[in-house]
């Protein structure tokens, strides 16, 4: 009996829709928590950037949590101030997430592939952004 339940669990976990739905549920829960928790003020339970914690410098994604909080509250100027590059890149990330989610619902596995040159460009932009925001 336990083996049958384990076999069913493995079968469900192996479906593309499982990861899609799990990430959506986790995202909604995280968004609900973040909506009522102001990351601009101390005293909340939100993880700190490990890179920033170790080095004291801002990584390319630092400010992302504050940016999402500001977007959920309609403050686009503050969101831009928190992390301009991440805000500009967000539509592309949202597109990729929604594509992965819809393909998972269809039972398909979505694996976008970037050519090495595109990967190098994205890495170069992220590194340049990290340097620029730490120098400014």
N, CA and C of each residue as an Amber inpcrd file, in Angstrom:
protein
   408
   0.8260000  -1.1940000   0.0000000   0.0000000   0.0000000   0.0000000
   0.8690000   1.2560000   0.0000000   1.9070000   1.2800000   0.8410000
   2.7860000   2.4450000   0.9080000   3.5420000   2.6120000  -0.4000000
   3.8970000   1.4830000  -1.0380000   4.5960000   1.5660000  -2.3120000
   3.6990000   2.1470000  -3.3900000   2.4190000   1.8320000  -3.3520000
   1.4810000   2.3840000  -4.3200000   1.3470000   3.8890000  -4.1440000
   1.2420000   4.3440000  -2.9190000   1.1460000   5.7770000  -2.6550000
   2.4230000   6.4850000  -3.0900000   3.5760000   5.8740000  -2.8390000
   4.8510000   6.4610000  -3.2460000   4.9570000   6.5040000  -4.7690000
   4.4870000   5.4650000  -5.4200000   4.5070000   5.4360000  -6.8850000
   3.5950000   6.5320000  -7.4560000   2.4470000   6.7410000  -6.8430000
   1.5420000   7.8080000  -7.2870000   2.1670000   9.1800000  -7.0750000
   2.7980000   9.3540000  -5.9250000   3.4590000  10.6270000  -5.6300000
   4.5560000  10.9160000  -6.6450000   5.3480000   9.9170000  -6.9630000
   6.4020000  10.0960000  -7.9720000   5.8060000  10.4170000  -9.3420000
   4.7010000   9.7770000  -9.6750000   4.0620000  10.0380000 -10.9660000
   3.5510000  11.4730000 -11.0410000   2.9490000  11.9490000  -9.9670000
   2.4380000  13.3250000  -9.9450000   3.5910000  14.3170000  -9.9510000
   4.6300000  14.0460000  -9.1740000   5.7730000  14.9610000  -9.0910000
   6.5160000  15.0480000 -10.4130000   6.4320000  14.0180000 -11.2280000
   7.1340000  14.0080000 -12.5080000   6.4040000  14.7270000 -13.6260000
   5.1830000  15.1570000 -13.4070000   4.4210000  15.8540000 -14.4480000
   4.8530000  17.3130000 -14.5490000   4.8910000  17.8520000 -15.7640000
   5.2740000  19.2600000 -15.9200000   4.3440000  20.2260000 -15.1870000
   3.0860000  19.8930000 -15.0550000   2.1310000  20.7950000 -14.4140000
   2.4080000  20.9340000 -12.9170000   3.0220000  19.9300000 -12.2970000
   3.2570000  19.9790000 -10.8570000   4.1510000  21.1480000 -10.4770000
   5.2510000  21.3190000 -11.1640000   6.1600000  22.4240000 -10.8590000
   5.4870000  23.7630000 -11.1450000   4.7230000  23.8360000 -12.2340000
   4.0350000  25.0770000 -12.5790000   3.0480000  25.4900000 -11.4990000
   2.2050000  24.5670000 -11.0870000   1.1940000  24.8860000 -10.0850000
   1.8240000  25.1420000  -8.7120000   2.8490000  24.3860000  -8.3690000
   3.5210000  24.5960000  -7.0850000   4.1520000  25.9810000  -7.0300000
   4.7910000  26.3870000  -8.1160000   5.4140000  27.7130000  -8.1300000
   4.3650000  28.8090000  -8.0780000   3.2210000  28.6030000  -8.7180000
   2.1520000  29.6070000  -8.6780000   1.5830000  29.7450000  -7.2660000
   1.3570000  28.6260000  -6.5900000   0.8470000  28.6670000  -5.2180000
   1.8560000  29.3460000  -4.2960000   3.1270000  28.9800000  -4.4310000
   4.1670000  29.6040000  -3.6100000   4.2700000  31.1010000  -3.9200000
   4.1630000  31.4640000  -5.1820000   4.2320000  32.8730000  -5.5680000
   3.0860000  33.6880000  -5.0150000   1.8900000  33.1320000  -5.0520000
   0.7280000  33.8410000  -4.5010000   0.8780000  34.0020000  -2.9890000
   1.3370000  32.9640000  -2.3190000   1.5590000  33.0600000  -0.8780000
   2.6280000  34.0890000  -0.5290000   3.7220000  34.0780000  -1.2910000
   4.7910000  35.0440000  -1.0450000   4.3130000  36.4670000  -1.3300000
   3.5410000  36.6410000  -2.3860000   3.0190000  37.9750000  -2.7190000
   2.0570000  38.4700000  -1.6440000   1.2360000  37.5770000  -1.1090000
   0.3110000  37.9670000  -0.0430000   1.0790000  38.4070000   1.1960000
   2.1340000  37.6750000   1.5340000   2.9480000  38.0650000   2.6860000
   3.6470000  39.3920000   2.4200000   4.2310000  39.5330000   1.2400000
   4.9790000  40.7450000   0.9110000   4.0660000  41.9640000   0.8560000
   2.8370000  41.7830000   0.4010000   1.9140000  42.9120000   0.2910000
   1.7040000  43.5880000   1.6490000   1.6620000  42.8030000   2.7000000
   1.4380000  43.3640000   4.0300000   2.7060000  43.6080000   4.8280000
   3.8570000  43.3950000   4.2210000   5.1310000  43.5560000   4.9170000
   5.9840000  44.5560000   4.1520000   6.2600000  45.6810000   4.7530000
   7.0410000  46.7090000   4.0730000   8.5350000  46.4050000   4.2010000
   9.1870000  45.9970000   3.1000000  10.6110000  45.6670000   3.1810000
  11.5140000  46.8910000   3.3420000  10.9430000  48.0880000   3.2240000
  11.7220000  49.3100000   3.4320000  11.9440000  49.5780000   4.9180000
  11.1930000  48.9040000   5.7740000  11.3050000  49.0920000   7.2200000
  11.8940000  47.8360000   7.8560000  12.6980000  47.9980000   8.9070000
  13.2690000  46.8160000   9.5790000  12.2190000  46.0890000  10.4150000
  12.5710000  44.8790000  10.8230000  11.7020000  44.1310000  11.7290000
  10.7720000  43.1560000  11.0380000  11.0560000  42.7780000   9.8360000
  10.2220000  41.8170000   9.1150000  11.0310000  40.5600000   8.8260000
  10.3460000  39.5130000   8.4120000  11.0290000  38.2780000   8.0890000
  11.1200000  38.1650000   6.5740000  12.1650000  38.7290000   6.0440000
  12.4700000  38.6000000   4.6240000  13.9650000  38.3210000   4.5070000
  14.3420000  37.4110000   3.6240000  15.7620000  37.0760000   3.5310000
  16.5970000  38.2280000   2.9740000  17.8160000  38.3410000   3.4610000
  18.7350000  39.3490000   2.9680000  19.5810000  38.7360000   1.8550000
  19.9780000  39.5390000   0.9200000  20.8270000  39.0870000  -0.1810000
  22.1420000  38.5530000   0.3810000  22.4850000  37.2980000   0.1050000
  23.7320000  36.7390000   0.6400000  24.9710000  37.4900000   0.1390000
  24.9540000  37.9110000  -1.1230000  26.0880000  38.6520000  -1.6700000
  26.2750000  39.9690000  -0.9300000  25.1670000  40.6690000  -0.6880000
  25.2230000  41.9360000   0.0350000  25.6540000  41.7090000   1.4820000
  25.1970000  40.6480000   2.0870000  25.5360000  40.3390000   3.4710000
  27.0350000  40.0930000   3.6290000  27.6290000  39.3830000   2.6550000
  29.0530000  39.0460000   2.7320000  29.9330000  40.2270000   2.3360000
  29.5660000  40.9330000   1.2580000  30.4590000  41.9570000   0.7040000
  30.0540000  43.3880000   1.0360000  28.7890000  43.6160000   1.3490000
  28.3030000  44.9720000   1.5450000  27.9930000  45.6810000   0.2400000
  28.1680000  44.9880000  -0.8860000  27.8890000  45.5500000  -2.2080000
  26.5200000  45.0830000  -2.6910000  25.9670000  45.8110000  -3.6600000
  24.6790000  45.4400000  -4.2400000  24.8950000  44.5080000  -5.4310000
  24.1980000  43.3870000  -5.4360000  24.2480000  42.4860000  -6.5860000
  23.2650000  43.0130000  -7.6360000  23.2570000  42.4590000  -8.8630000
  22.3320000  42.9550000  -9.8750000  20.8550000  42.8440000  -9.4840000
  20.5060000  41.9260000  -8.5810000  19.1030000  41.7370000  -8.1970000
  18.7400000  42.4170000  -6.8750000  19.7150000  42.9990000  -6.1820000
  19.4120000  43.6590000  -4.9060000  18.3510000  44.7400000  -5.1200000
  17.4040000  44.7770000  -4.2280000  16.2990000  45.7130000  -4.3270000
  15.0810000  45.1160000  -5.0120000  15.1940000  43.8660000  -5.4600000
  14.0840000  43.2230000  -6.1550000  12.8460000  43.0490000  -5.2830000
  13.0410000  42.6930000  -4.0210000  11.9090000  42.5230000  -3.1120000
  11.2180000  43.8620000  -2.8720000  12.0120000  44.8930000  -2.6360000
  11.4360000  46.2270000  -2.4440000  10.7380000  46.6990000  -3.7130000
  11.3180000  46.3700000  -4.8750000  10.7210000  46.7490000  -6.1510000
   9.3390000  46.1070000  -6.3180000   9.2450000  44.8130000  -6.0220000
   7.9530000  44.1170000  -6.1560000   6.9400000  44.7050000  -5.1780000
   7.3700000  44.9830000  -3.9550000   6.4780000  45.6010000  -2.9730000
   5.9460000  46.9360000  -3.5060000   6.8340000  47.7630000  -4.0220000
   6.4160000  49.0620000  -4.5440000   5.4890000  48.9120000  -5.7470000
   5.7480000  47.9440000  -6.6180000   4.8620000  47.7090000  -7.7630000
   3.4740000  47.2760000  -7.3110000   3.4150000  46.4030000  -6.2940000
   2.1120000  45.9440000  -5.7950000   1.3230000  47.0780000  -5.1600000
   2.0230000  48.1060000  -4.7050000   1.3470000  49.2530000  -4.1050000
   1.2420000  50.4330000  -5.0720000   1.5650000  50.2100000  -6.3470000
   1.3790000  51.2200000  -7.3830000   2.3990000  52.3410000  -7.3900000
   3.5200000  52.1800000  -6.7270000   4.5430000  53.2250000  -6.6750000
   5.6550000  52.8820000  -7.6730000   5.4400000  53.2430000  -8.9410000
   6.3780000  52.8850000  -9.9980000   7.6960000  53.6520000  -9.8860000
   7.6510000  54.8700000  -9.3960000   8.8760000  55.6520000  -9.2320000
   9.7920000  55.0000000  -8.1960000   9.2390000  54.5950000  -7.0750000
  10.0370000  53.9220000  -6.0470000  10.5490000  52.5770000  -6.5560000
   9.7310000  51.8640000  -7.3290000  10.1550000  50.5860000  -7.8890000
  11.3410000  50.7840000  -8.8270000  11.2980000  51.8360000  -9.6380000
  12.4090000  52.1370000 -10.5390000  13.6540000  52.4840000  -9.7360000
  13.4830000  53.1990000  -8.6630000  14.6150000  53.5730000  -7.8120000
  15.2260000  52.3560000  -7.1240000  14.4040000  51.3820000  -6.7480000
  14.8940000  50.1960000  -6.0540000  15.8100000  49.3570000  -6.9490000
  15.4120000  49.1220000  -8.1960000  16.2450000  48.3690000  -9.1330000
  15.7210000  48.6040000 -10.5460000  16.2870000  49.5960000 -11.2050000
  15.8290000  49.9910000 -12.5350000  16.0100000  48.8770000 -13.5570000
  17.1610000  48.2250000 -13.5540000  17.4290000  47.1940000 -14.5650000
  16.5000000  46.0000000 -14.3960000  16.2670000  45.5990000 -13.1680000
  15.3640000  44.4790000 -12.9230000  13.9380000  44.8320000 -13.3310000
  13.5430000  46.0730000 -13.0960000  12.2060000  46.5200000 -13.5030000
  12.0740000  46.4870000 -15.0190000  13.1080000  46.9280000 -15.7160000
  13.0750000  46.9400000 -17.1800000  13.0540000  45.5140000 -17.7340000
  13.7530000  44.5940000 -17.0810000  13.8170000  43.2040000 -17.5420000
  12.6130000  42.3660000 -17.0940000  11.8070000  42.8840000 -16.1940000
  10.6810000  42.1170000 -15.6480000   9.6870000  41.6080000 -16.6870000
   9.3150000  42.3840000 -17.6980000   8.3820000  41.8330000 -18.6900000
   8.9120000  40.5790000 -19.3860000  10.2050000  40.5410000 -19.6750000
  10.7800000  39.3490000 -20.3080000  10.7200000  38.1580000 -19.3470000
  11.0500000  38.3940000 -18.0840000  10.9730000  37.3270000 -17.0920000
   9.5450000  36.8390000 -16.8880000   8.6030000  37.7790000 -16.8730000
   7.1900000  37.4130000 -16.7210000   6.7090000  36.5960000 -17.9180000
   7.1280000  36.9850000 -19.1130000   6.7730000  36.2250000 -20.3100000
   7.2910000  34.7890000 -20.2110000   8.5730000  34.6430000 -19.8380000
   9.1510000  33.3060000 -19.7340000   8.4430000  32.4730000 -18.6740000
   8.0960000  33.0860000 -17.5440000   7.3860000  32.3630000 -16.4970000
   6.0040000  31.9210000 -16.9840000   5.2630000  32.8400000 -17.5960000
   3.9200000  32.4970000 -18.0750000   3.9660000  31.4380000 -19.1650000
   4.9750000  31.4960000 -20.0100000   5.1180000  30.4760000 -21.0500000
   5.3930000  29.1150000 -20.4140000   6.2920000  29.0760000 -19.4180000
   6.5980000  27.8390000 -18.7100000   5.3490000  27.3070000 -18.0090000
   4.5890000  28.2090000 -17.3850000   3.3810000  27.8230000 -16.6650000
   2.3340000  27.2400000 -17.6210000   2.0810000  27.9230000 -18.7330000
   1.0540000  27.4360000 -19.6690000   1.4850000  26.1360000 -20.3350000
   2.7520000  26.0020000 -20.6610000   3.2240000  24.7360000 -21.2440000
   3.0880000  23.6080000 -20.2280000   3.3410000  23.9010000 -18.9440000
   3.1610000  22.8960000 -17.9070000   1.7140000  22.4550000 -17.8010000
   0.7880000  23.4180000 -17.9050000  -0.6340000  23.0690000 -17.8700000
  -1.0280000  22.2100000 -19.0630000  -0.3430000  22.3830000 -20.1690000
  -0.6130000  21.5720000 -21.3690000   0.0770000  20.2130000 -21.3090000
   0.8930000  20.0000000 -20.2520000   1.5980000  18.7370000 -20.1320000
   2.9220000  18.7210000 -20.8720000   3.3720000  19.8610000 -21.3250000
   4.6260000  19.9670000 -22.0610000   5.7170000  20.5400000 -21.1630000
   6.9390000  20.2200000 -21.4730000   8.0880000  20.7680000 -20.7560000
   8.6390000  21.9150000 -21.5910000   8.7700000  23.0770000 -20.9700000
   9.2990000  24.2540000 -21.6670000  10.7170000  24.5120000 -21.2100000
  11.6350000  24.4590000 -22.1290000  13.0450000  24.7110000 -21.8190000
  13.5870000  25.7210000 -22.8290000  13.5000000  27.0000000 -22.4830000
  14.0350000  27.9920000 -23.4160000  15.5530000  27.8490000 -23.5230000
  16.0490000  28.0380000 -24.7130000  17.4830000  27.8950000 -24.9410000
  18.0550000  29.2140000 -25.4480000  19.0840000  29.6790000 -24.7800000
  19.7890000  30.8720000 -25.2240000  21.1220000  30.4640000 -25.8200000
  21.4630000  31.0820000 -26.9230000  22.7570000  30.8120000 -27.5310000
  23.8480000  31.4030000 -26.6440000  25.0470000  30.8690000 -26.7230000
  26.1410000  31.3740000 -25.8740000  26.3570000  32.8840000 -25.9810000
  26.1870000  33.4280000 -27.1520000  26.3710000  34.8740000 -27.3180000
  25.3120000  35.6540000 -26.5250000  24.0680000  35.1970000 -26.5610000
  22.9960000  35.8480000 -25.7970000  23.2630000  35.7210000 -24.3070000
  23.7530000  34.5740000 -23.8740000  24.1010000  34.3920000 -22.4660000
  25.2000000  35.3640000 -22.0490000  26.1860000  35.5470000 -22.9240000
  27.2850000  36.4680000 -22.6270000  26.7830000  37.9090000 -22.5470000
  25.8540000  38.2730000 -23.4160000  25.2970000  39.6300000 -23.3910000
  24.5410000  39.8620000 -22.0850000  23.7060000  38.9170000 -21.6850000
  22.9420000  39.0530000 -20.4400000  23.8820000  39.1330000 -19.2440000
  24.8920000  38.2870000 -19.2010000  25.8670000  38.3220000 -18.1150000
  26.6190000  39.6530000 -18.1090000  26.9850000  40.1420000 -19.2870000
  27.6800000  41.4290000 -19.3780000  26.8260000  42.5800000 -18.8780000
  25.5450000  42.5680000 -19.2300000  24.6330000  43.6160000 -18.7590000
  24.4980000  43.5520000 -17.2380000  24.3430000  42.3430000 -16.7010000
  24.1980000  42.1930000 -15.2480000  25.4520000  42.6580000 -14.5150000
  26.6180000  42.2950000 -15.0150000  27.8640000  42.7220000 -14.3730000
  28.0540000  44.2360000 -14.4720000  27.7420000  44.7850000 -15.6360000
  27.8420000  46.2320000 -15.8060000  26.8960000  46.9420000 -14.8500000
  25.6760000  46.4440000 -14.7290000  24.7010000  47.0310000 -13.8080000
  25.1780000  46.9570000 -12.3640000  25.7800000  45.8270000 -11.9920000
  26.2870000  45.6800000 -10.6190000  27.3940000  46.6970000 -10.3460000
  28.2880000  46.8900000 -11.3040000  29.3680000  47.8520000 -11.1170000
  28.8180000  49.2700000 -11.0510000  27.9440000  49.6170000 -11.9860000
  27.3970000  50.9710000 -12.0610000  26.6460000  51.3380000 -10.7710000
  25.8140000  50.4360000 -10.2880000  25.0240000  50.7860000  -9.1030000
  25.8410000  50.8180000  -7.8280000  26.9920000  50.1630000  -7.8120000
  27.8500000  50.2340000  -6.6340000  28.7780000  51.4350000  -6.6700000
  29.0530000  51.9560000  -7.8600000  29.9120000  53.1330000  -8.0000000
  29.1070000  54.3990000  -7.7400000  27.8530000  54.3910000  -8.1440000
  26.9930000  55.5870000  -8.0090000  26.6450000  55.8650000  -6.5920000
